[in-house]
Structures are given as structure tokens and as C-alpha cells.
Amino acid sequence: MNALTRSTNLNVFKKCIQLTVTCKRFRGKEPRRKPLWMPMAPSKLFVIKQKPVIPEDEKQQIESLEQRYEIFMDSVRQYFKKEFYDPTLMSGGISEDQRRNELEEQEQLLLENEEENRRVAALRAEQNALQEQIAIGKFNEKSLEEELKKEEEFRKAREIVKREIKRSETYITKAKLEEAIESALLNPVHYEFAIDLQGNVHFDERLHPYALKPSAVPETSNVTQEFEGVDYSKPVKLEKKVIY
């Protein structure tokens, strides 16, 4: 090998190294084979593979075996075609045995399906009955609650009616108008009272009972049951109340 060939091989080898480094740097796809411009490896440069030498009688034996193999395989293919493929084509796609087997399998599947449907129907009926009982129980509970609520509302309304009927006895009607006027003139009332620095309320017996309780519903009578036990000679102590 002369110096020129050695220099050429070295340059080619350097280029291959540069290409490999570039591919790895950019994560490119590495080539699967050696590039065409690279020379043959020195270890394989003068290696010549020797073809195997087969004797003539052995070659004839191999050819005979190959022919027998082809004949056997062709006979097997013809057998399968005659026994399976042709009857399938003639019967519309499947053989008679396959048709019979499929019919039996279909009948068996239908029986299993009917049995499964009966089982599912029984479970569904049981579940529906349970849900119906639960719904009836909830409906009864709700009806009972509504009935109790209506009874409570009716009781409250009856109490209000009774209270209003009792209060109506003090109403000033046309027949009691003159009597009410005379009573008002004979028993004058006022709403004035005084509060000292200690928070005591001072008033006399003419103070209206609801003067100290403006949020209450006023009655037509002067003295109600709520103020019957009030001692007008003693002052009333107001409780401390935070307004702001």
C-alpha cells in the first residue's frame, strides 16, 4: 500500500468520524450501513468465500426429496380443497356439518338467553316490589307529617280566633258608643311620664297601660289583665338597653 492510498484512506476515515460526531451532536438517525465511499475493511479485503461442493448423487437426492415434498403438499392442498373448500362454496359459505353445529349452538344459546331473561325478570320484579314498598312508606310518612302540620296550623288558627273573639268583647260598638264616651270623660288618661338620672320612670295612675310598651297591641279598655297588678305609686326601673 503506497502513501497516496494510505492518505486517501485516512482522509475518508476522518470524514466518517466527523459525520458520526455531527449525527450524535444533532441526535440524527445514524446510518444502518457503511457509506459507499468508504473502502472495504482490511480484514475482509482478500477473503473469498468458498462455495460448498455437493456431490452429484447427493444433489439428485435433494432434488428428489424436494419433488416428493411438493407432491405431498399439493395432495394435501387438493384434499382440503375437496373436503372443505368446495362443499363450503356449494352450500353457500359453510358446510353441512358446520350448519348443523351452528343451528344446535343457536338453539342452546336461545335456551340460555330465555333462562337468563326469566332470572333477570324475577330479580327486577323483586326490586320493583321493594322500591314500591319504600315509596309507599315515604308517602305515608309525608302524608302523616302534612296532616300533623295541618292540625297544628288549625290549632293555632283556632287559638287566634278565640283570642280575637275574646278581644271583640271590648270593642266599641254603636250601642256602646255613648257609654264609652262617658267613661273616657270620667277617666282621662295620658301618655306622659318622666325618667330621672338613675333610669327610674315616674308616672301616675292616669298613664295609659301601653305607654311603656309601644310595641304591644293596644286594647280598647283602660286596664288590661297585664297591668292589673301594677302599683302606680312606685316608680318602674327600666333595664339598660344598647341601641347602637
PDB file of C-alpha atoms in Angstrom, residues 4-244:
ATOM      1  CA  LEU A   4      -1.273   8.055  -1.595  1.00  0.00           C
ATOM      2  CA  THR A   5      -3.672   5.236  -0.810  1.00  0.00           C
ATOM      3  CA  ARG A   6      -2.875   5.481   2.882  1.00  0.00           C
ATOM      4  CA  SER A   7      -3.507   9.246   2.851  1.00  0.00           C
ATOM      5  CA  THR A   8      -6.806   8.784   0.998  1.00  0.00           C
ATOM      6  CA  ASN A   9      -7.997   6.176   3.469  1.00  0.00           C
ATOM      7  CA  LEU A  10      -7.036   8.427   6.366  1.00  0.00           C
ATOM      8  CA  ASN A  11      -8.975  11.374   4.935  1.00  0.00           C
ATOM      9  CA  VAL A  12     -12.025   9.206   4.340  1.00  0.00           C
ATOM     10  CA  PHE A  13     -11.785   7.881   7.894  1.00  0.00           C
ATOM     11  CA  LYS A  14     -11.627  11.441   9.277  1.00  0.00           C
ATOM     12  CA  LYS A  15     -14.705  12.435   7.280  1.00  0.00           C
ATOM     13  CA  CYS A  16     -16.593   9.445   8.631  1.00  0.00           C
ATOM     14  CA  ILE A  17     -15.653  10.388  12.185  1.00  0.00           C
ATOM     15  CA  GLN A  18     -16.834  13.961  11.592  1.00  0.00           C
ATOM     16  CA  LEU A  19     -20.151  12.736  10.182  1.00  0.00           C
ATOM     17  CA  THR A  20     -20.638  10.416  13.149  1.00  0.00           C
ATOM     18  CA  VAL A  21     -19.920  13.198  15.642  1.00  0.00           C
ATOM     19  CA  THR A  22     -22.286  15.549  13.793  1.00  0.00           C
ATOM     20  CA  CYS A  23     -25.070  12.960  13.821  1.00  0.00           C
ATOM     21  CA  LYS A  24     -24.635  12.360  17.543  1.00  0.00           C
ATOM     22  CA  ARG A  25     -24.491  16.091  18.231  1.00  0.00           C
ATOM     23  CA  PHE A  26     -27.784  16.781  16.449  1.00  0.00           C
ATOM     24  CA  ARG A  27     -29.268  13.454  17.543  1.00  0.00           C
ATOM     25  CA  GLY A  28     -29.875  12.444  13.987  1.00  0.00           C
ATOM     26  CA  LYS A  29     -30.542   8.959  12.744  1.00  0.00           C
ATOM     27  CA  GLU A  30     -27.324   7.013  12.448  1.00  0.00           C
ATOM     28  CA  PRO A  31     -26.772   5.170   9.152  1.00  0.00           C
ATOM     29  CA  ARG A  32     -27.511   1.461   9.164  1.00  0.00           C
ATOM     30  CA  ARG A  33     -24.638   0.559   6.873  1.00  0.00           C
ATOM     31  CA  LYS A  34     -21.250   1.823   5.938  1.00  0.00           C
ATOM     32  CA  PRO A  35     -21.249   4.721   3.454  1.00  0.00           C
ATOM     33  CA  LEU A  36     -20.474   3.880  -0.157  1.00  0.00           C
ATOM     34  CA  TRP A  37     -17.311   5.970  -0.337  1.00  0.00           C
ATOM     35  CA  MET A  38     -15.620   4.033   2.455  1.00  0.00           C
ATOM     36  CA  PRO A  39     -13.270   1.262   1.277  1.00  0.00           C
ATOM     37  CA  MET A  40     -13.526  -2.361   2.280  1.00  0.00           C
ATOM     38  CA  ALA A  41     -12.166  -3.321   5.646  1.00  0.00           C
ATOM     39  CA  PRO A  42      -8.622  -4.702   5.545  1.00  0.00           C
ATOM     40  CA  SER A  43      -9.738  -7.861   7.348  1.00  0.00           C
ATOM     41  CA  LYS A  44     -12.152  -8.659   4.509  1.00  0.00           C
ATOM     42  CA  LEU A  45     -10.226  -7.297   1.573  1.00  0.00           C
ATOM     43  CA  PHE A  46      -8.825 -10.579   0.206  1.00  0.00           C
ATOM     44  CA  VAL A  47     -11.264 -13.004   1.862  1.00  0.00           C
ATOM     45  CA  ILE A  48     -13.010 -15.156  -0.749  1.00  0.00           C
ATOM     46  CA  LYS A  49     -15.854 -17.376   0.402  1.00  0.00           C
ATOM     47  CA  GLN A  50     -15.662 -20.886  -0.923  1.00  0.00           C
ATOM     48  CA  LYS A  51     -18.882 -22.340  -2.296  1.00  0.00           C
ATOM     49  CA  PRO A  52     -19.842 -25.698  -0.839  1.00  0.00           C
ATOM     50  CA  VAL A  53     -19.138 -28.620  -3.109  1.00  0.00           C
ATOM     51  CA  ILE A  54     -22.103 -31.010  -3.264  1.00  0.00           C
ATOM     52  CA  PRO A  55     -21.632 -34.432  -4.830  1.00  0.00           C
ATOM     53  CA  GLU A  56     -23.802 -35.335  -7.791  1.00  0.00           C
ATOM     54  CA  ASP A  57     -25.622 -38.215  -6.114  1.00  0.00           C
ATOM     55  CA  GLU A  58     -26.387 -36.060  -3.072  1.00  0.00           C
ATOM     56  CA  LYS A  59     -27.689 -33.285  -5.310  1.00  0.00           C
ATOM     57  CA  GLN A  60     -30.011 -35.740  -7.040  1.00  0.00           C
ATOM     58  CA  GLN A  61     -31.220 -36.982  -3.676  1.00  0.00           C
ATOM     59  CA  ILE A  62     -32.017 -33.418  -2.563  1.00  0.00           C
ATOM     60  CA  GLU A  63     -33.923 -32.706  -5.775  1.00  0.00           C
ATOM     61  CA  SER A  64     -35.865 -35.947  -5.368  1.00  0.00           C
ATOM     62  CA  LEU A  65     -36.821 -35.047  -1.809  1.00  0.00           C
ATOM     63  CA  GLU A  66     -37.916 -31.587  -2.881  1.00  0.00           C
ATOM     64  CA  GLN A  67     -40.097 -33.048  -5.631  1.00  0.00           C
ATOM     65  CA  ARG A  68     -41.689 -35.510  -3.206  1.00  0.00           C
ATOM     66  CA  TYR A  69     -42.329 -32.667  -0.757  1.00  0.00           C
ATOM     67  CA  GLU A  70     -44.052 -30.626  -3.444  1.00  0.00           C
ATOM     68  CA  ILE A  71     -46.158 -33.642  -4.478  1.00  0.00           C
ATOM     69  CA  PHE A  72     -47.203 -34.353  -0.884  1.00  0.00           C
ATOM     70  CA  MET A  73     -48.073 -30.727  -0.205  1.00  0.00           C
ATOM     71  CA  ASP A  74     -50.082 -30.493  -3.418  1.00  0.00           C
ATOM     72  CA  SER A  75     -52.024 -33.624  -2.493  1.00  0.00           C
ATOM     73  CA  VAL A  76     -52.768 -32.208   0.963  1.00  0.00           C
ATOM     74  CA  ARG A  77     -53.982 -28.955  -0.571  1.00  0.00           C
ATOM     75  CA  GLN A  78     -56.191 -30.826  -3.005  1.00  0.00           C
ATOM     76  CA  TYR A  79     -57.627 -32.924  -0.169  1.00  0.00           C
ATOM     77  CA  PHE A  80     -58.510 -29.880   1.937  1.00  0.00           C
ATOM     78  CA  LYS A  81     -59.995 -28.156  -1.087  1.00  0.00           C
ATOM     79  CA  LYS A  82     -62.158 -31.142  -1.954  1.00  0.00           C
ATOM     80  CA  GLU A  83     -63.270 -31.896   1.609  1.00  0.00           C
ATOM     81  CA  PHE A  84     -63.791 -28.392   2.984  1.00  0.00           C
ATOM     82  CA  TYR A  85     -63.490 -25.600   0.459  1.00  0.00           C
ATOM     83  CA  ASP A  86     -65.670 -26.973  -2.360  1.00  0.00           C
ATOM     84  CA  PRO A  87     -68.556 -28.087  -0.058  1.00  0.00           C
ATOM     85  CA  THR A  88     -68.446 -24.707   1.603  1.00  0.00           C
ATOM     86  CA  LEU A  89     -68.836 -22.934  -1.731  1.00  0.00           C
ATOM     87  CA  MET A  90     -71.609 -25.283  -2.848  1.00  0.00           C
ATOM     88  CA  SER A  91     -73.609 -24.882   0.397  1.00  0.00           C
ATOM     89  CA  GLY A  92     -73.468 -21.100   0.347  1.00  0.00           C
ATOM     90  CA  GLY A  93     -70.456 -20.453   2.527  1.00  0.00           C
ATOM     91  CA  ILE A  94     -70.439 -23.207   5.174  1.00  0.00           C
ATOM     92  CA  SER A  95     -70.505 -26.975   5.163  1.00  0.00           C
ATOM     93  CA  GLU A  96     -73.451 -29.100   6.241  1.00  0.00           C
ATOM     94  CA  ASP A  97     -71.767 -30.138   9.479  1.00  0.00           C
ATOM     95  CA  GLN A  98     -70.950 -26.563  10.319  1.00  0.00           C
ATOM     96  CA  ARG A  99     -74.519 -25.536   9.533  1.00  0.00           C
ATOM     97  CA  ARG A 100     -75.879 -28.270  11.804  1.00  0.00           C
ATOM     98  CA  ASN A 101     -73.479 -27.354  14.594  1.00  0.00           C
ATOM     99  CA  GLU A 102     -74.362 -23.684  14.328  1.00  0.00           C
ATOM    100  CA  LEU A 103     -78.093 -24.455  14.484  1.00  0.00           C
ATOM    101  CA  GLU A 104     -77.614 -26.569  17.592  1.00  0.00           C
ATOM    102  CA  GLU A 105     -75.457 -23.895  19.164  1.00  0.00           C
ATOM    103  CA  GLN A 106     -78.045 -21.247  18.282  1.00  0.00           C
ATOM    104  CA  GLU A 107     -80.821 -23.264  19.931  1.00  0.00           C
ATOM    105  CA  GLN A 108     -78.703 -23.760  23.029  1.00  0.00           C
ATOM    106  CA  LEU A 109     -77.926 -20.052  23.196  1.00  0.00           C
ATOM    107  CA  LEU A 110     -81.615 -19.194  22.824  1.00  0.00           C
ATOM    108  CA  LEU A 111     -82.497 -21.501  25.712  1.00  0.00           C
ATOM    109  CA  GLU A 112     -79.788 -19.951  27.868  1.00  0.00           C
ATOM    110  CA  ASN A 113     -80.991 -16.491  26.897  1.00  0.00           C
ATOM    111  CA  GLU A 114     -84.581 -17.299  27.881  1.00  0.00           C
ATOM    112  CA  GLU A 115     -83.432 -18.705  31.208  1.00  0.00           C
ATOM    113  CA  GLU A 116     -81.334 -15.603  31.861  1.00  0.00           C
ATOM    114  CA  ASN A 117     -84.278 -13.383  30.929  1.00  0.00           C
ATOM    115  CA  ARG A 118     -86.507 -15.205  33.416  1.00  0.00           C
ATOM    116  CA  ARG A 119     -83.898 -14.828  36.145  1.00  0.00           C
ATOM    117  CA  VAL A 120     -83.433 -11.116  35.437  1.00  0.00           C
ATOM    118  CA  ALA A 121     -87.217 -10.609  35.294  1.00  0.00           C
ATOM    119  CA  ALA A 122     -87.599 -12.226  38.727  1.00  0.00           C
ATOM    120  CA  LEU A 123     -84.864 -10.010  40.160  1.00  0.00           C
ATOM    121  CA  ARG A 124     -86.428  -6.943  38.556  1.00  0.00           C
ATOM    122  CA  ALA A 125     -89.860  -7.809  39.952  1.00  0.00           C
ATOM    123  CA  GLU A 126     -88.383  -8.264  43.426  1.00  0.00           C
ATOM    124  CA  GLN A 127     -86.535  -4.965  43.191  1.00  0.00           C
ATOM    125  CA  ASN A 128     -89.644  -3.169  41.919  1.00  0.00           C
ATOM    126  CA  ALA A 129     -91.689  -4.568  44.805  1.00  0.00           C
ATOM    127  CA  LEU A 130     -89.065  -3.389  47.296  1.00  0.00           C
ATOM    128  CA  GLN A 131     -88.941   0.074  45.730  1.00  0.00           C
ATOM    129  CA  GLU A 132     -92.735   0.220  45.764  1.00  0.00           C
ATOM    130  CA  GLN A 133     -92.801  -0.586  49.482  1.00  0.00           C
ATOM    131  CA  ILE A 134     -90.182   2.085  50.161  1.00  0.00           C
ATOM    132  CA  ALA A 135     -92.148   4.631  48.110  1.00  0.00           C
ATOM    133  CA  ILE A 136     -95.382   3.758  49.941  1.00  0.00           C
ATOM    134  CA  GLY A 137     -93.629   4.139  53.300  1.00  0.00           C
ATOM    135  CA  LYS A 138     -92.227   7.532  52.327  1.00  0.00           C
ATOM    136  CA  PHE A 139     -95.639   8.620  51.048  1.00  0.00           C
ATOM    137  CA  ASN A 140     -97.307   7.567  54.300  1.00  0.00           C
ATOM    138  CA  GLU A 141     -94.689   9.401  56.354  1.00  0.00           C
ATOM    139  CA  LYS A 142     -95.076  12.517  54.250  1.00  0.00           C
ATOM    140  CA  SER A 143     -98.865  12.328  54.464  1.00  0.00           C
ATOM    141  CA  LEU A 144     -98.662  11.951  58.244  1.00  0.00           C
ATOM    142  CA  GLU A 145     -96.310  14.930  58.506  1.00  0.00           C
ATOM    143  CA  GLU A 146     -98.593  17.050  56.339  1.00  0.00           C
ATOM    144  CA  GLU A 147    -101.611  16.004  58.391  1.00  0.00           C
ATOM    145  CA  LEU A 148     -99.847  16.892  61.650  1.00  0.00           C
ATOM    146  CA  LYS A 149     -98.762  20.193  60.153  1.00  0.00           C
ATOM    147  CA  LYS A 150    -102.316  20.988  59.092  1.00  0.00           C
ATOM    148  CA  GLU A 151    -103.614  20.086  62.551  1.00  0.00           C
ATOM    149  CA  GLU A 152    -101.021  22.379  64.150  1.00  0.00           C
ATOM    150  CA  GLU A 153    -101.930  25.224  61.814  1.00  0.00           C
ATOM    151  CA  PHE A 154    -105.630  24.641  62.510  1.00  0.00           C
ATOM    152  CA  ARG A 155    -104.962  24.686  66.269  1.00  0.00           C
ATOM    153  CA  LYS A 156    -103.037  27.961  66.013  1.00  0.00           C
ATOM    154  CA  ALA A 157    -105.757  29.476  63.868  1.00  0.00           C
ATOM    155  CA  ARG A 158    -108.402  28.335  66.379  1.00  0.00           C
ATOM    156  CA  GLU A 159    -106.451  29.962  69.227  1.00  0.00           C
ATOM    157  CA  ILE A 160    -106.172  33.197  67.249  1.00  0.00           C
ATOM    158  CA  VAL A 161    -109.900  33.128  66.577  1.00  0.00           C
ATOM    159  CA  LYS A 162    -110.689  32.527  70.257  1.00  0.00           C
ATOM    160  CA  ARG A 163    -108.393  35.369  71.295  1.00  0.00           C
ATOM    161  CA  GLU A 164    -109.950  37.729  68.790  1.00  0.00           C
ATOM    162  CA  ILE A 165    -113.444  36.716  69.911  1.00  0.00           C
ATOM    163  CA  LYS A 166    -112.471  37.477  73.496  1.00  0.00           C
ATOM    164  CA  ARG A 167    -110.994  40.824  72.477  1.00  0.00           C
ATOM    165  CA  SER A 168    -114.093  41.652  70.494  1.00  0.00           C
ATOM    166  CA  GLU A 169    -115.992  41.932  73.775  1.00  0.00           C
ATOM    167  CA  THR A 170    -114.139  45.217  74.445  1.00  0.00           C
ATOM    168  CA  TYR A 171    -114.824  46.691  71.019  1.00  0.00           C
ATOM    169  CA  ILE A 172    -116.768  49.947  70.955  1.00  0.00           C
ATOM    170  CA  THR A 173    -119.908  49.220  69.043  1.00  0.00           C
ATOM    171  CA  LYS A 174    -122.679  51.589  68.078  1.00  0.00           C
ATOM    172  CA  ALA A 175    -124.709  50.513  71.088  1.00  0.00           C
ATOM    173  CA  LYS A 176    -121.776  51.146  73.481  1.00  0.00           C
ATOM    174  CA  LEU A 177    -120.613  54.401  71.913  1.00  0.00           C
ATOM    175  CA  GLU A 178    -122.252  56.796  74.414  1.00  0.00           C
ATOM    176  CA  GLU A 179    -121.113  54.672  77.353  1.00  0.00           C
ATOM    177  CA  ALA A 180    -117.530  54.657  76.044  1.00  0.00           C
ATOM    178  CA  ILE A 181    -117.556  58.443  75.622  1.00  0.00           C
ATOM    179  CA  GLU A 182    -118.801  58.970  79.183  1.00  0.00           C
ATOM    180  CA  SER A 183    -116.162  56.535  80.514  1.00  0.00           C
ATOM    181  CA  ALA A 184    -113.411  58.362  78.625  1.00  0.00           C
ATOM    182  CA  LEU A 185    -114.535  61.714  80.010  1.00  0.00           C
ATOM    183  CA  LEU A 186    -114.741  60.411  83.573  1.00  0.00           C
ATOM    184  CA  ASN A 187    -111.422  58.507  83.386  1.00  0.00           C
ATOM    185  CA  PRO A 188    -108.961  60.604  81.405  1.00  0.00           C
ATOM    186  CA  VAL A 189    -105.597  59.020  80.549  1.00  0.00           C
ATOM    187  CA  HIS A 190    -102.356  60.396  79.191  1.00  0.00           C
ATOM    188  CA  TYR A 191     -99.056  59.079  77.910  1.00  0.00           C
ATOM    189  CA  GLU A 192     -96.681  61.341  79.800  1.00  0.00           C
ATOM    190  CA  PHE A 193     -94.041  60.010  82.167  1.00  0.00           C
ATOM    191  CA  ALA A 194     -90.650  61.145  83.465  1.00  0.00           C
ATOM    192  CA  ILE A 195     -87.275  59.407  83.688  1.00  0.00           C
ATOM    193  CA  ASP A 196     -84.678  60.514  86.238  1.00  0.00           C
ATOM    194  CA  LEU A 197     -80.901  60.202  86.027  1.00  0.00           C
ATOM    195  CA  GLN A 198     -80.967  56.785  87.651  1.00  0.00           C
ATOM    196  CA  GLY A 199     -83.321  55.421  84.968  1.00  0.00           C
ATOM    197  CA  ASN A 200     -86.469  55.351  87.124  1.00  0.00           C
ATOM    198  CA  VAL A 201     -89.765  56.048  85.392  1.00  0.00           C
ATOM    199  CA  HIS A 202     -92.234  58.239  87.308  1.00  0.00           C
ATOM    200  CA  PHE A 203     -95.913  58.302  86.353  1.00  0.00           C
ATOM    201  CA  ASP A 204     -99.343  58.446  87.952  1.00  0.00           C
ATOM    202  CA  GLU A 205    -102.434  56.300  87.752  1.00  0.00           C
ATOM    203  CA  ARG A 206    -103.698  58.107  84.670  1.00  0.00           C
ATOM    204  CA  LEU A 207    -100.874  56.781  82.478  1.00  0.00           C
ATOM    205  CA  HIS A 208    -102.137  54.513  79.721  1.00  0.00           C
ATOM    206  CA  PRO A 209    -101.102  50.903  80.323  1.00  0.00           C
ATOM    207  CA  TYR A 210     -99.419  50.649  76.925  1.00  0.00           C
ATOM    208  CA  ALA A 211     -97.436  53.880  77.180  1.00  0.00           C
ATOM    209  CA  LEU A 212     -94.378  51.986  78.409  1.00  0.00           C
ATOM    210  CA  LYS A 213     -94.891  49.220  75.881  1.00  0.00           C
ATOM    211  CA  PRO A 214     -95.449  50.795  72.465  1.00  0.00           C
ATOM    212  CA  SER A 215     -94.784  47.574  70.559  1.00  0.00           C
ATOM    213  CA  ALA A 216     -97.806  45.865  72.129  1.00  0.00           C
ATOM    214  CA  VAL A 217    -101.240  45.806  70.531  1.00  0.00           C
ATOM    215  CA  PRO A 218    -103.360  48.445  72.290  1.00  0.00           C
ATOM    216  CA  GLU A 219    -106.625  47.388  73.840  1.00  0.00           C
ATOM    217  CA  THR A 220    -109.765  49.467  73.937  1.00  0.00           C
ATOM    218  CA  SER A 221    -110.083  49.071  77.710  1.00  0.00           C
ATOM    219  CA  ASN A 222    -108.100  51.232  80.113  1.00  0.00           C
ATOM    220  CA  VAL A 223    -106.755  48.458  82.333  1.00  0.00           C
ATOM    221  CA  THR A 224    -105.983  45.025  80.963  1.00  0.00           C
ATOM    222  CA  GLN A 225    -105.018  41.845  82.716  1.00  0.00           C
ATOM    223  CA  GLU A 226    -101.349  42.563  82.034  1.00  0.00           C
ATOM    224  CA  PHE A 227    -101.417  45.821  84.045  1.00  0.00           C
ATOM    225  CA  GLU A 228    -103.885  44.899  86.767  1.00  0.00           C
ATOM    226  CA  GLY A 229    -101.172  44.310  89.396  1.00  0.00           C
ATOM    227  CA  VAL A 230     -99.143  47.456  88.635  1.00  0.00           C
ATOM    228  CA  ASP A 231     -98.562  49.737  91.628  1.00  0.00           C
ATOM    229  CA  TYR A 232     -98.703  53.264  90.270  1.00  0.00           C
ATOM    230  CA  SER A 233     -97.290  54.750  93.448  1.00  0.00           C
ATOM    231  CA  LYS A 234     -93.915  53.077  92.922  1.00  0.00           C
ATOM    232  CA  PRO A 235     -91.511  54.004  90.109  1.00  0.00           C
ATOM    233  CA  VAL A 236     -90.578  51.492  87.460  1.00  0.00           C
ATOM    234  CA  LYS A 237     -86.910  50.664  86.824  1.00  0.00           C
ATOM    235  CA  LEU A 238     -86.031  50.473  83.132  1.00  0.00           C
ATOM    236  CA  GLU A 239     -83.458  47.924  82.051  1.00  0.00           C
ATOM    237  CA  LYS A 240     -80.343  49.104  80.268  1.00  0.00           C
ATOM    238  CA  LYS A 241     -80.532  48.600  76.535  1.00  0.00           C
ATOM    239  CA  VAL A 242     -77.766  49.179  73.991  1.00  0.00           C
ATOM    240  CA  ILE A 243     -79.219  50.948  70.976  1.00  0.00           C
ATOM    241  CA  TYR A 244     -76.056  51.304  68.871  1.00  0.00           C
TER     242      TYR A 244
END
